[in-house]
Amino acid sequence: MMKPYDFIVISGLDGVGKGTIEKELVALETSRGKKVFNTVEFSVHHGRLPTMEEFAPYDVLLTAEPTRSGIGRVIREEIIAKNGRNYSSETQIQLYSLDRLVQLSSLVIPALKSGKRIIQSRCFAETLNYQLLEALKEGRDAQKIRERVLAHEGNVLELKYSPTLLIIPTINNVDELMRRIEARKADGKDDNCVFENPEFQRSLKPLFEDSWLKNLFESSGSIVRYLDAGISVEETRRQAREIYAEVFPTLLQKVVT
């Protein structure tokens, strides 16, 4: 049974091509005459999430985690920034969950209930993987960390409103991944993030490809699709279009009851 809303999430390694997939899906929507609202750009310019009145005229919303305002901004600019200060995995888990809870409650769920389609970069799959690795470095038990993540209010709510479609782009060569990240920095997009290093990304790769993650989302009703993002940009776009057409063959807008 398809979920009564259209919530598309793209999750994966840093630099793997999530932005390329997002742009392709947006292009598909605009080609259908749909109006797209970029909530990320809005937050960068206004320092807050948009209200329902502000996004009401639009058909599709772009969102991302962590957000670019409030708690999400603190996460990006302080908690995971390369600043010489180290914050525990527990602090990260709590803040990501709280940022998620705010965005879900004030933006994502109201938008889904009003019939908007949402395309989002990242979700609590990242917390399950990124903060799990951080916890393992601290000597903590993997299963207990996963249970801890799944018990946090924001993550519980996101699993309740889990994606209709979760796209996980993968890549075989992590060195190529780091080359992409460095090229992105050269173009002026430097996230100054502690996670953007080869060792960490190599450790993350099997976690995103683990059947445990896939089974978790499928058990909540999500459709999970993997995409080989290591071939070429055009092939990444082609696969994204193919997956989108498979899951939404009629691209009908549904309303949450």
CSV table of C-alpha atoms in Angstrom, one decimal:
chain,number,residue,atom,x,y,z
A,1,MET,CA,0.0,0.0,0.0
A,2,MET,CA,1.3,3.4,-1.0
A,3,LYS,CA,1.5,6.0,1.8
A,4,PRO,CA,-1.2,8.7,1.6
A,5,TYR,CA,1.5,11.3,1.0
A,6,ASP,CA,4.5,11.9,-1.3
A,7,PHE,CA,7.6,12.3,0.8
A,8,ILE,CA,10.9,11.6,-1.1
A,9,VAL,CA,14.2,11.5,0.9
A,10,ILE,CA,17.7,11.1,-0.5
A,11,SER,CA,20.2,9.8,2.0
A,12,GLY,CA,23.8,8.9,1.7
A,13,LEU,CA,27.5,9.7,2.0
A,14,ASP,CA,28.8,13.3,1.8
A,15,GLY,CA,29.5,14.2,-1.9
A,16,VAL,CA,27.9,11.1,-3.3
A,17,GLY,CA,25.4,13.0,-5.5
A,18,LYS,CA,22.4,13.7,-3.4
A,19,GLY,CA,22.2,17.2,-4.8
A,20,THR,CA,22.4,15.9,-8.4
A,21,ILE,CA,19.4,13.6,-7.7
A,22,GLU,CA,17.5,16.4,-6.0
A,23,LYS,CA,18.0,18.7,-8.9
A,24,GLU,CA,16.8,16.1,-11.4
A,25,LEU,CA,13.6,15.4,-9.4
A,26,VAL,CA,13.0,19.2,-9.2
A,27,ALA,CA,13.5,19.4,-12.9
A,28,LEU,CA,10.9,16.6,-13.4
A,29,GLU,CA,8.4,18.5,-11.2
A,30,THR,CA,8.9,21.8,-12.9
A,31,SER,CA,8.5,20.2,-16.3
A,32,ARG,CA,5.1,19.2,-15.1
A,33,GLY,CA,4.3,22.8,-14.4
A,34,LYS,CA,4.7,22.4,-10.6
A,35,LYS,CA,5.8,25.3,-8.4
A,36,VAL,CA,8.7,24.4,-6.2
A,37,PHE,CA,9.5,26.2,-2.9
A,38,ASN,CA,13.1,25.9,-1.6
A,39,THR,CA,12.8,26.0,2.2
A,40,VAL,CA,16.5,25.7,2.6
A,41,GLU,CA,17.2,28.9,0.7
A,42,PHE,CA,14.4,30.6,2.5
A,43,SER,CA,15.9,29.7,5.9
A,44,VAL,CA,19.3,30.9,4.8
A,45,HIS,CA,17.9,34.3,3.9
A,46,HIS,CA,15.3,34.7,6.7
A,47,GLY,CA,16.8,32.7,9.6
A,48,ARG,CA,13.7,30.7,10.2
A,49,LEU,CA,11.5,28.0,8.6
A,50,PRO,CA,8.6,29.2,6.4
A,51,THR,CA,5.1,29.4,7.6
A,52,MET,CA,2.2,27.5,6.0
A,53,GLU,CA,0.9,30.7,4.5
A,54,GLU,CA,4.2,31.3,2.8
A,55,PHE,CA,4.5,27.9,1.2
A,56,ALA,CA,0.8,27.4,0.5
A,57,PRO,CA,0.9,28.6,-3.1
A,58,TYR,CA,3.5,25.9,-4.0
A,59,ASP,CA,3.1,22.3,-5.0
A,60,VAL,CA,6.5,20.9,-4.0
A,61,LEU,CA,8.8,21.7,-1.1
A,62,LEU,CA,12.5,21.2,-0.9
A,63,THR,CA,13.8,20.5,2.6
A,64,ALA,CA,17.0,19.3,4.3
A,65,GLU,CA,18.3,18.0,7.5
A,66,PRO,CA,19.8,19.5,9.6
A,67,THR,CA,17.9,22.7,8.9
A,68,ARG,CA,19.6,26.1,8.2
A,69,SER,CA,17.9,27.9,11.1
A,70,GLY,CA,17.6,27.6,14.8
A,71,ILE,CA,19.0,24.3,16.1
A,72,GLY,CA,20.0,23.1,12.7
A,73,ARG,CA,22.2,26.2,12.3
A,74,VAL,CA,23.8,25.5,15.6
A,75,ILE,CA,24.5,21.9,14.5
A,76,ARG,CA,26.1,23.1,11.2
A,77,GLU,CA,28.1,26.0,12.6
A,78,GLU,CA,29.2,24.7,15.9
A,79,ILE,CA,28.5,21.0,16.7
A,80,ILE,CA,29.9,19.3,13.6
A,81,ALA,CA,32.1,22.2,12.4
A,82,LYS,CA,35.9,21.9,12.2
A,83,ASN,CA,36.5,24.2,15.2
A,84,GLY,CA,38.6,22.1,17.5
A,85,ARG,CA,35.7,21.5,19.9
A,86,ASN,CA,34.4,17.9,20.2
A,87,TYR,CA,30.8,17.2,21.1
A,88,SER,CA,29.7,13.8,22.2
A,89,SER,CA,27.6,11.4,20.1
A,90,GLU,CA,24.8,11.8,22.6
A,91,THR,CA,24.8,15.6,22.2
A,92,GLN,CA,24.6,15.1,18.4
A,93,ILE,CA,21.8,12.6,18.7
A,94,GLN,CA,19.8,14.9,20.9
A,95,LEU,CA,20.2,18.0,18.8
A,96,TYR,CA,19.6,16.3,15.4
A,97,SER,CA,16.4,14.8,16.9
A,98,LEU,CA,15.2,18.1,18.2
A,99,ASP,CA,15.9,19.9,15.0
A,100,ARG,CA,14.0,17.1,13.2
A,101,LEU,CA,11.1,17.4,15.5
A,102,VAL,CA,10.7,21.1,14.9
A,103,GLN,CA,10.9,20.8,11.2
A,104,LEU,CA,8.5,17.9,11.1
A,105,SER,CA,6.0,19.6,13.4
A,106,SER,CA,6.0,23.0,11.9
A,107,LEU,CA,6.7,22.3,8.2
A,108,VAL,CA,6.9,18.8,6.9
A,109,ILE,CA,3.8,17.2,8.4
A,110,PRO,CA,1.5,20.3,7.8
A,111,ALA,CA,2.8,20.4,4.2
A,112,LEU,CA,2.1,16.7,3.6
A,113,LYS,CA,-1.3,16.9,5.1
A,114,SER,CA,-2.1,19.8,2.8
A,115,GLY,CA,-1.2,17.7,-0.2
A,116,LYS,CA,2.3,19.0,-0.9
A,117,ARG,CA,5.0,16.8,-2.3
A,118,ILE,CA,8.3,17.0,-0.3
A,119,ILE,CA,11.8,16.3,-1.6
A,120,GLN,CA,14.3,16.2,1.2
A,121,SER,CA,18.0,15.7,1.6
A,122,ARG,CA,18.9,13.5,4.5
A,123,CYS,CA,16.8,12.1,7.3
A,124,PHE,CA,17.3,10.2,10.6
A,125,ALA,CA,19.1,7.5,8.5
A,126,GLU,CA,22.1,9.8,8.8
A,127,THR,CA,21.8,9.9,12.6
A,128,LEU,CA,21.6,6.1,12.7
A,129,ASN,CA,24.9,6.0,10.7
A,130,TYR,CA,26.9,9.1,11.5
A,131,GLN,CA,26.3,9.2,15.2
A,132,LEU,CA,26.6,5.4,15.5
A,133,LEU,CA,30.2,5.7,14.2
A,134,GLU,CA,30.8,8.6,16.7
A,135,ALA,CA,29.5,6.4,19.5
A,136,LEU,CA,31.5,3.4,18.5
A,137,LYS,CA,34.7,5.6,18.6
A,138,GLU,CA,33.6,6.4,22.2
A,139,GLY,CA,33.5,2.7,23.0
A,140,ARG,CA,29.7,2.5,23.2
A,141,ASP,CA,27.6,-0.5,22.1
A,142,ALA,CA,26.1,-0.3,18.6
A,143,GLN,CA,22.8,-1.9,19.4
A,144,LYS,CA,22.2,0.3,22.4
A,145,ILE,CA,23.0,3.4,20.3
A,146,ARG,CA,20.5,2.4,17.6
A,147,GLU,CA,17.9,1.9,20.3
A,148,ARG,CA,18.8,5.3,21.8
A,149,VAL,CA,18.4,7.0,18.4
A,150,LEU,CA,15.1,5.3,17.7
A,151,ALA,CA,13.7,6.3,21.1
A,152,HIS,CA,14.2,10.1,20.6
A,153,GLU,CA,11.0,12.0,19.9
A,154,GLY,CA,12.0,13.6,16.6
A,155,ASN,CA,13.1,10.2,15.2
A,156,VAL,CA,10.0,8.5,16.4
A,157,LEU,CA,7.9,11.1,14.6
A,158,GLU,CA,9.9,10.8,11.4
A,159,LEU,CA,9.6,7.0,11.4
A,160,LYS,CA,5.8,7.5,11.8
A,161,TYR,CA,5.9,9.8,8.8
A,162,SER,CA,8.6,7.8,7.0
A,163,PRO,CA,9.4,8.5,3.4
A,164,THR,CA,7.2,7.2,0.7
A,165,LEU,CA,10.5,6.8,-1.2
A,166,LEU,CA,14.0,6.6,0.2
A,167,ILE,CA,16.7,6.9,-2.4
A,168,ILE,CA,20.2,5.8,-1.2
A,169,PRO,CA,23.0,6.7,-3.8
A,170,THR,CA,26.0,4.5,-3.5
A,171,ILE,CA,29.6,4.6,-4.8
A,172,ASN,CA,32.3,1.9,-4.9
A,173,ASN,CA,35.3,4.2,-4.8
A,174,VAL,CA,35.5,6.4,-1.7
A,175,ASP,CA,38.6,8.1,-3.1
A,176,GLU,CA,36.4,9.4,-5.9
A,177,LEU,CA,34.0,10.6,-3.3
A,178,MET,CA,36.7,12.6,-1.6
A,179,ARG,CA,37.8,14.0,-5.0
A,180,ARG,CA,34.2,15.3,-5.5
A,181,ILE,CA,34.2,16.9,-2.1
A,182,GLU,CA,37.5,18.7,-2.8
A,183,ALA,CA,36.2,19.8,-6.2
A,184,ARG,CA,33.0,21.1,-4.4
A,185,LYS,CA,35.2,23.1,-2.0
A,186,ALA,CA,37.2,24.5,-4.9
A,187,ASP,CA,33.9,25.8,-6.3
A,188,GLY,CA,33.2,27.6,-3.0
A,189,LYS,CA,31.0,25.0,-1.3
A,190,ASP,CA,32.8,24.1,1.8
A,191,ASP,CA,30.6,22.8,4.7
A,192,ASN,CA,33.6,22.8,7.1
A,193,CYS,CA,32.3,19.5,8.4
A,194,VAL,CA,34.3,17.1,10.6
A,195,PHE,CA,32.7,14.1,8.8
A,196,GLU,CA,34.2,15.0,5.4
A,197,ASN,CA,37.3,12.8,5.6
A,198,PRO,CA,38.1,9.5,3.8
A,199,GLU,CA,38.4,7.3,6.9
A,200,PHE,CA,35.0,8.3,8.2
A,201,GLN,CA,33.3,8.0,4.8
A,202,ARG,CA,34.8,4.6,4.2
A,203,SER,CA,33.3,3.4,7.6
A,204,LEU,CA,29.9,5.0,6.7
A,205,LYS,CA,29.6,3.3,3.3
A,206,PRO,CA,28.7,-0.2,4.6
A,207,LEU,CA,26.2,1.2,7.0
A,208,PHE,CA,24.2,2.9,4.3
A,209,GLU,CA,24.3,-0.4,2.3
A,210,ASP,CA,23.4,-2.6,5.3
A,211,SER,CA,20.2,-4.5,5.0
A,212,TRP,CA,19.4,-3.5,8.6
A,213,LEU,CA,18.7,0.1,7.5
A,214,LYS,CA,16.7,-1.0,4.4
A,215,ASN,CA,14.6,-3.4,6.5
A,216,LEU,CA,13.9,-0.6,9.1
A,217,PHE,CA,12.5,1.7,6.5
A,218,GLU,CA,10.6,-1.0,4.6
A,219,SER,CA,9.0,-2.2,7.8
A,220,SER,CA,7.6,1.4,8.3
A,221,GLY,CA,6.1,1.3,4.8
A,222,SER,CA,8.9,3.1,2.8
A,223,ILE,CA,10.0,2.0,-0.6
A,224,VAL,CA,13.9,1.9,-0.6
A,225,ARG,CA,15.9,2.1,-3.8
A,226,TYR,CA,19.6,2.1,-4.3
A,227,LEU,CA,21.3,4.1,-7.0
A,228,ASP,CA,24.8,3.7,-8.4
A,229,ALA,CA,26.2,7.2,-8.3
A,230,GLY,CA,29.7,6.3,-9.3
A,231,ILE,CA,29.2,5.9,-13.1
A,232,SER,CA,28.6,9.5,-14.3
A,233,VAL,CA,26.4,12.5,-13.5
A,234,GLU,CA,24.1,11.8,-16.4
A,235,GLU,CA,23.7,8.1,-15.4
A,236,THR,CA,22.9,9.3,-11.8
A,237,ARG,CA,20.2,11.5,-13.3
A,238,ARG,CA,18.9,8.8,-15.5
A,239,GLN,CA,18.6,6.3,-12.6
A,240,ALA,CA,16.8,9.0,-10.5
A,241,ARG,CA,14.2,9.6,-13.3
A,242,GLU,CA,13.7,5.8,-13.6
A,243,ILE,CA,13.2,5.3,-9.9
A,244,TYR,CA,10.8,8.3,-9.7
A,245,ALA,CA,8.8,7.0,-12.6
A,246,GLU,CA,8.6,3.5,-11.1
A,247,VAL,CA,7.4,4.7,-7.7
A,248,PHE,CA,5.1,7.5,-8.9
A,249,PRO,CA,3.9,6.2,-12.4
A,250,THR,CA,1.0,8.7,-12.5
A,251,LEU,CA,2.6,11.4,-10.3
A,252,LEU,CA,-0.7,11.9,-8.6
A,253,GLN,CA,-0.9,14.2,-5.6
A,254,LYS,CA,-2.4,12.5,-2.5
A,255,VAL,CA,-3.7,14.0,0.7
A,256,VAL,CA,-3.0,12.7,4.2
A,257,THR,CA,-6.2,11.6,6.0
